[in-house]
mmCIF file with all atom_site columns, C-alpha atoms in Angstrom:
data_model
loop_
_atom_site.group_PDB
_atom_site.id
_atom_site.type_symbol
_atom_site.label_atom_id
_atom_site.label_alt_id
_atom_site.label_comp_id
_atom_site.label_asym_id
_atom_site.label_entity_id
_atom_site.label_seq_id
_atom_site.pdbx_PDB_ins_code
_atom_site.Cartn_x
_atom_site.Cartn_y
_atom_site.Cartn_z
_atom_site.occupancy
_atom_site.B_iso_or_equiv
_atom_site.pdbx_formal_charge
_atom_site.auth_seq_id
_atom_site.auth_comp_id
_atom_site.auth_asym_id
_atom_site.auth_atom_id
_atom_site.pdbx_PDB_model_num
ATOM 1  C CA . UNK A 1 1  ? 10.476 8.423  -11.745 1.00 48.00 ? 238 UNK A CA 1
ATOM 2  C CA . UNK A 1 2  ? 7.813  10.041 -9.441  1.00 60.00 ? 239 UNK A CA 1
ATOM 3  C CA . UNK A 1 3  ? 5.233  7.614  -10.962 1.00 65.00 ? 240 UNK A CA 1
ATOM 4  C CA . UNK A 1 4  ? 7.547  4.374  -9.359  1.00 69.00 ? 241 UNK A CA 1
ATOM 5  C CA . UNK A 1 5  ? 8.170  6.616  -5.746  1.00 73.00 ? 242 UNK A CA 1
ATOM 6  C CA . UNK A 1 6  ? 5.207  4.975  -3.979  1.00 70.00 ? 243 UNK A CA 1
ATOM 7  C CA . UNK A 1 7  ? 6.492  1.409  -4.524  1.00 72.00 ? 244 UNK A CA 1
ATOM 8  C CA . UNK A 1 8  ? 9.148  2.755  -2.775  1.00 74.00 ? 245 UNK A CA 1
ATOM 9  C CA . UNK A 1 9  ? 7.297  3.405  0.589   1.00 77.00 ? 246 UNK A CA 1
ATOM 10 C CA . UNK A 1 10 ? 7.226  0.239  2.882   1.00 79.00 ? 247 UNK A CA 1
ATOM 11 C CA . UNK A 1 11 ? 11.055 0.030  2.446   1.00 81.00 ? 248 UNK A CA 1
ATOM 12 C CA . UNK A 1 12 ? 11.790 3.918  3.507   1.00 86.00 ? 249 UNK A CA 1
ATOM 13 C CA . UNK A 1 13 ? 12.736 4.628  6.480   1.00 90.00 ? 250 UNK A CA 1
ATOM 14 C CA . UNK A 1 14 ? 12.221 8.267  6.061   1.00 92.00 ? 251 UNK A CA 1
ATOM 15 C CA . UNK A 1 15 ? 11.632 11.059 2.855   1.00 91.00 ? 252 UNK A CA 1
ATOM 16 C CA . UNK A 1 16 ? 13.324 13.520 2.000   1.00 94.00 ? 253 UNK A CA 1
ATOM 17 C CA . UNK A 1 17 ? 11.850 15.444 -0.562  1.00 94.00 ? 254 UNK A CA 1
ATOM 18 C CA . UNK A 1 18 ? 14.009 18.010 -2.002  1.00 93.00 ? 255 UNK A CA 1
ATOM 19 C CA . UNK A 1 19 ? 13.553 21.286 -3.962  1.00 92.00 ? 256 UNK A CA 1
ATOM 20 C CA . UNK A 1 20 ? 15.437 22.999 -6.676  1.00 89.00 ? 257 UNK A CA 1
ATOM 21 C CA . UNK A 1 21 ? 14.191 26.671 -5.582  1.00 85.00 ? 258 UNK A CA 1
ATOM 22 C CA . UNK A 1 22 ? 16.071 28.294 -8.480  1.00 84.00 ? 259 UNK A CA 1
ATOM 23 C CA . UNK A 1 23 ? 14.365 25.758 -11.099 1.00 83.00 ? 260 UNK A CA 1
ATOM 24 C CA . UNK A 1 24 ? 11.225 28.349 -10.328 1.00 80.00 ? 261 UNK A CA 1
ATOM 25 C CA . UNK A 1 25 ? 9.294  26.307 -13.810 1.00 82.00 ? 262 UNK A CA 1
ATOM 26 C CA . UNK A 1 26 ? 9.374  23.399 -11.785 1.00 87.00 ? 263 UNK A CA 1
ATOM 27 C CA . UNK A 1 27 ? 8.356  24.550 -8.412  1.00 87.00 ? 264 UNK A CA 1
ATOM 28 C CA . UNK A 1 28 ? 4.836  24.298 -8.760  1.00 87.00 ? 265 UNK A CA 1
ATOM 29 C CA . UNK A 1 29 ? 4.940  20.932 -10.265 1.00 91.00 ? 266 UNK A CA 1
ATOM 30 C CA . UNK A 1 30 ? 7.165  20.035 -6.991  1.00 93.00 ? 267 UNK A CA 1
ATOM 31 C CA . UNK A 1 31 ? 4.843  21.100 -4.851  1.00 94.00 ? 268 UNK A CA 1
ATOM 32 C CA . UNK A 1 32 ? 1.772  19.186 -6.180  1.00 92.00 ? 269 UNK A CA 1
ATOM 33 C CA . UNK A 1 33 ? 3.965  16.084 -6.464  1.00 92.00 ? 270 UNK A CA 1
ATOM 34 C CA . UNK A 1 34 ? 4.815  16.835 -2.090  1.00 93.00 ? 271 UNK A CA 1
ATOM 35 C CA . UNK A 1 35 ? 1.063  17.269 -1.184  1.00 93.00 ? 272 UNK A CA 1
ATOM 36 C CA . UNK A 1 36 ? 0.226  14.004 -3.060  1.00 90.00 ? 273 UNK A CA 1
ATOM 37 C CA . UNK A 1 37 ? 3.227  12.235 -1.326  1.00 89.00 ? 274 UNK A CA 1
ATOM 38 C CA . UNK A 1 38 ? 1.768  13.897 2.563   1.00 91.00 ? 275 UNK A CA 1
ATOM 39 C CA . UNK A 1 39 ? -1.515 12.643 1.769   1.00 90.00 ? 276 UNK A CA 1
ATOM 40 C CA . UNK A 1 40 ? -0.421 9.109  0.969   1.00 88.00 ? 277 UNK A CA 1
ATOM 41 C CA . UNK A 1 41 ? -1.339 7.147  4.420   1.00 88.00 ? 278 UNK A CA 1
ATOM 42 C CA . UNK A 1 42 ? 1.575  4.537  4.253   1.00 86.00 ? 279 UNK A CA 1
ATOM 43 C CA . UNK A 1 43 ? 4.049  7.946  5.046   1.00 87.00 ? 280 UNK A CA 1
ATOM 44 C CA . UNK A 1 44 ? 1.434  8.565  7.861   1.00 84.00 ? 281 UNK A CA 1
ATOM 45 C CA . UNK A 1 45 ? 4.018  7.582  10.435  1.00 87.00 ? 282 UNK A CA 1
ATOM 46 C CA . UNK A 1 46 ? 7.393  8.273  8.564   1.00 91.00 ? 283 UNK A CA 1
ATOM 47 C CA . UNK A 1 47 ? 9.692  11.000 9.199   1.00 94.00 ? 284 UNK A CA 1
ATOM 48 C CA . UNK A 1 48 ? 9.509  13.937 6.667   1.00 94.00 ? 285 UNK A CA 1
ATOM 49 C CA . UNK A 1 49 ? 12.248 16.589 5.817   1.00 95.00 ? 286 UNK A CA 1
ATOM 50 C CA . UNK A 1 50 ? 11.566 18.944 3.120   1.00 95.00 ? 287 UNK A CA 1
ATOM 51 C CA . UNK A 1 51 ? 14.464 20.365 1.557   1.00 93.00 ? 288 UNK A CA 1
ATOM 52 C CA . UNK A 1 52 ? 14.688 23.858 0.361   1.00 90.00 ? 289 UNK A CA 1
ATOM 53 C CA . UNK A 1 53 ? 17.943 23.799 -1.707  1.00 88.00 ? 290 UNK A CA 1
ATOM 54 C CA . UNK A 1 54 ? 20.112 26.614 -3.480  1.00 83.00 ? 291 UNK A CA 1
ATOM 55 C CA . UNK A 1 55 ? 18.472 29.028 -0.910  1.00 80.00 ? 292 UNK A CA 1
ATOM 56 C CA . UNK A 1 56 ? 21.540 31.128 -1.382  1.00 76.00 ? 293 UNK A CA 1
ATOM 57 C CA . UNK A 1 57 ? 20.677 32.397 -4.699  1.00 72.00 ? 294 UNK A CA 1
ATOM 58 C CA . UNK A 1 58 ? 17.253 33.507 -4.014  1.00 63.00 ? 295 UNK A CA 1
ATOM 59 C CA . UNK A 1 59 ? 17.023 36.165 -6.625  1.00 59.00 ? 296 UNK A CA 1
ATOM 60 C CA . UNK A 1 60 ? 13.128 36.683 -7.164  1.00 59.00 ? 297 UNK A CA 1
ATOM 61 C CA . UNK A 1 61 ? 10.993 34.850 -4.097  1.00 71.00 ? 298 UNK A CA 1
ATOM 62 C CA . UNK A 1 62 ? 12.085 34.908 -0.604  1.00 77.00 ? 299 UNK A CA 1
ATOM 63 C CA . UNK A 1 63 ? 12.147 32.330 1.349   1.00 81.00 ? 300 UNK A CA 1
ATOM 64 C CA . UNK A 1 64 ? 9.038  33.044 3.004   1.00 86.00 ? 301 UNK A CA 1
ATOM 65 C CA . UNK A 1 65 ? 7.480  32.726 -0.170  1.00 86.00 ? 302 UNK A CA 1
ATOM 66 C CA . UNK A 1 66 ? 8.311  28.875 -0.493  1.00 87.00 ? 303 UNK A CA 1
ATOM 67 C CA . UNK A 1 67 ? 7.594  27.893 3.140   1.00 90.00 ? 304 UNK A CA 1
ATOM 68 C CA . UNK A 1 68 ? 3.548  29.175 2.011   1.00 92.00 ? 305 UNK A CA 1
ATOM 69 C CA . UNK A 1 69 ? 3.499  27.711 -1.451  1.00 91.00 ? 306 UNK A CA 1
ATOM 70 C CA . UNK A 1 70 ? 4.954  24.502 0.738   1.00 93.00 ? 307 UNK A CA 1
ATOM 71 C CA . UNK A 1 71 ? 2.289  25.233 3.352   1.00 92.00 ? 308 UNK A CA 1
ATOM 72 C CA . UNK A 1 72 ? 4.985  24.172 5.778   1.00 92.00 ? 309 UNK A CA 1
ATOM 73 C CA . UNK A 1 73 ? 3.348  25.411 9.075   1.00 92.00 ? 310 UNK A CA 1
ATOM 74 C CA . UNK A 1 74 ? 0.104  23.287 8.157   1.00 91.00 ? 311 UNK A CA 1
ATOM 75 C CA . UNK A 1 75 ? 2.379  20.476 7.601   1.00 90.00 ? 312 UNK A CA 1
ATOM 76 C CA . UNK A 1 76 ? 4.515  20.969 11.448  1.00 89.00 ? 313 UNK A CA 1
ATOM 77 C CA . UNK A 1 77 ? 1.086  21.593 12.575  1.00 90.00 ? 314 UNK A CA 1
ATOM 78 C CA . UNK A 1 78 ? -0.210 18.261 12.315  1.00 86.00 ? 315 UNK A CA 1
ATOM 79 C CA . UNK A 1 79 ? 2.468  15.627 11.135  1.00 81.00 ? 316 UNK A CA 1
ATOM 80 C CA . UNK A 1 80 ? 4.899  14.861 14.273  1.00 80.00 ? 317 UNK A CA 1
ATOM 81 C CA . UNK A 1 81 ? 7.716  13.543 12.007  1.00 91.00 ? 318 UNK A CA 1
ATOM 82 C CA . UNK A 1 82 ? 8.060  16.750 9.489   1.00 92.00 ? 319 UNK A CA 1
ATOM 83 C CA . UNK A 1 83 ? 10.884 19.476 9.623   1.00 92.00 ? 320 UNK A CA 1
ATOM 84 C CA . UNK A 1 84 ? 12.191 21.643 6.634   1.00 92.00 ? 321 UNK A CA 1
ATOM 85 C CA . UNK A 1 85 ? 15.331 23.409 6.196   1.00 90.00 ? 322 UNK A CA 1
ATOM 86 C CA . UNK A 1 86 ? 17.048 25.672 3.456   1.00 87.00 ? 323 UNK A CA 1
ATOM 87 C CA . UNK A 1 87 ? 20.291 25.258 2.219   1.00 86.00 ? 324 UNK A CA 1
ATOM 88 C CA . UNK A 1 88 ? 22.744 25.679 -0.361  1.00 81.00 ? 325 UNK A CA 1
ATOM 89 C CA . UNK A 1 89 ? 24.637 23.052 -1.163  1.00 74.00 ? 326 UNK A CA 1
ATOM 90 C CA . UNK A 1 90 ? 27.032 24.900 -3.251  1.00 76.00 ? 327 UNK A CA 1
ATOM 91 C CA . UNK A 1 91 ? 28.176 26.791 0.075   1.00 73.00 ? 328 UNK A CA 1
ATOM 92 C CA . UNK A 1 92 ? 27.261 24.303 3.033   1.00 70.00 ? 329 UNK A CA 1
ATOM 93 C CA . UNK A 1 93 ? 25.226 26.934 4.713   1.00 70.00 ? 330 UNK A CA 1
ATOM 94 C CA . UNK A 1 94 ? 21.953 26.073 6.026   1.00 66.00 ? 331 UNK A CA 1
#
């Protein structure tokens, strides 16, 4: 699926790129797969939200730890269009 994502592009609107924070084997894959999808230019001017979800269960990182491995102030920094947020959908709290 990732491989097919940037065919996807011209016809988005906006991403939103979400990630399983409890799935901690795949959060290093998730996060190479995000910095390759901020360095594509055709999302140069499309909005961004990064989703950090099942934030509730956060048993061994912090939050904090995921907002660096993210690099999330680099990215508000310089892209206009970016925002991230932690949730839990299992609860509805953000």
């Amino acid at each position: 699926m990732v491989a097919n994502w940037n065919k996807m592009y011209d016809s988005s609107k906006s991403i939103i790129f979400l990630v399983d924070v409890q799935n901690y084997e795949q959060v290093c894959e998730s996060q190479a797969e995000f910095e390759i999808l901020m360095a594509n230019p055709d999302l140069k001017n499309k909005p961004v939200l990064l989703v950090f979800n099942k934030s509730d269960g956060l048993l061994f990182f912090d939050l904090n730890y995921f907002l660096a491995v993210f690099d999330v102030e680099e990215h508000k920094a310089t892209k206009k269009k970016f925002d991230c947020l932690a949730i839990s959908a299992a609860t509805g709290k953000n």
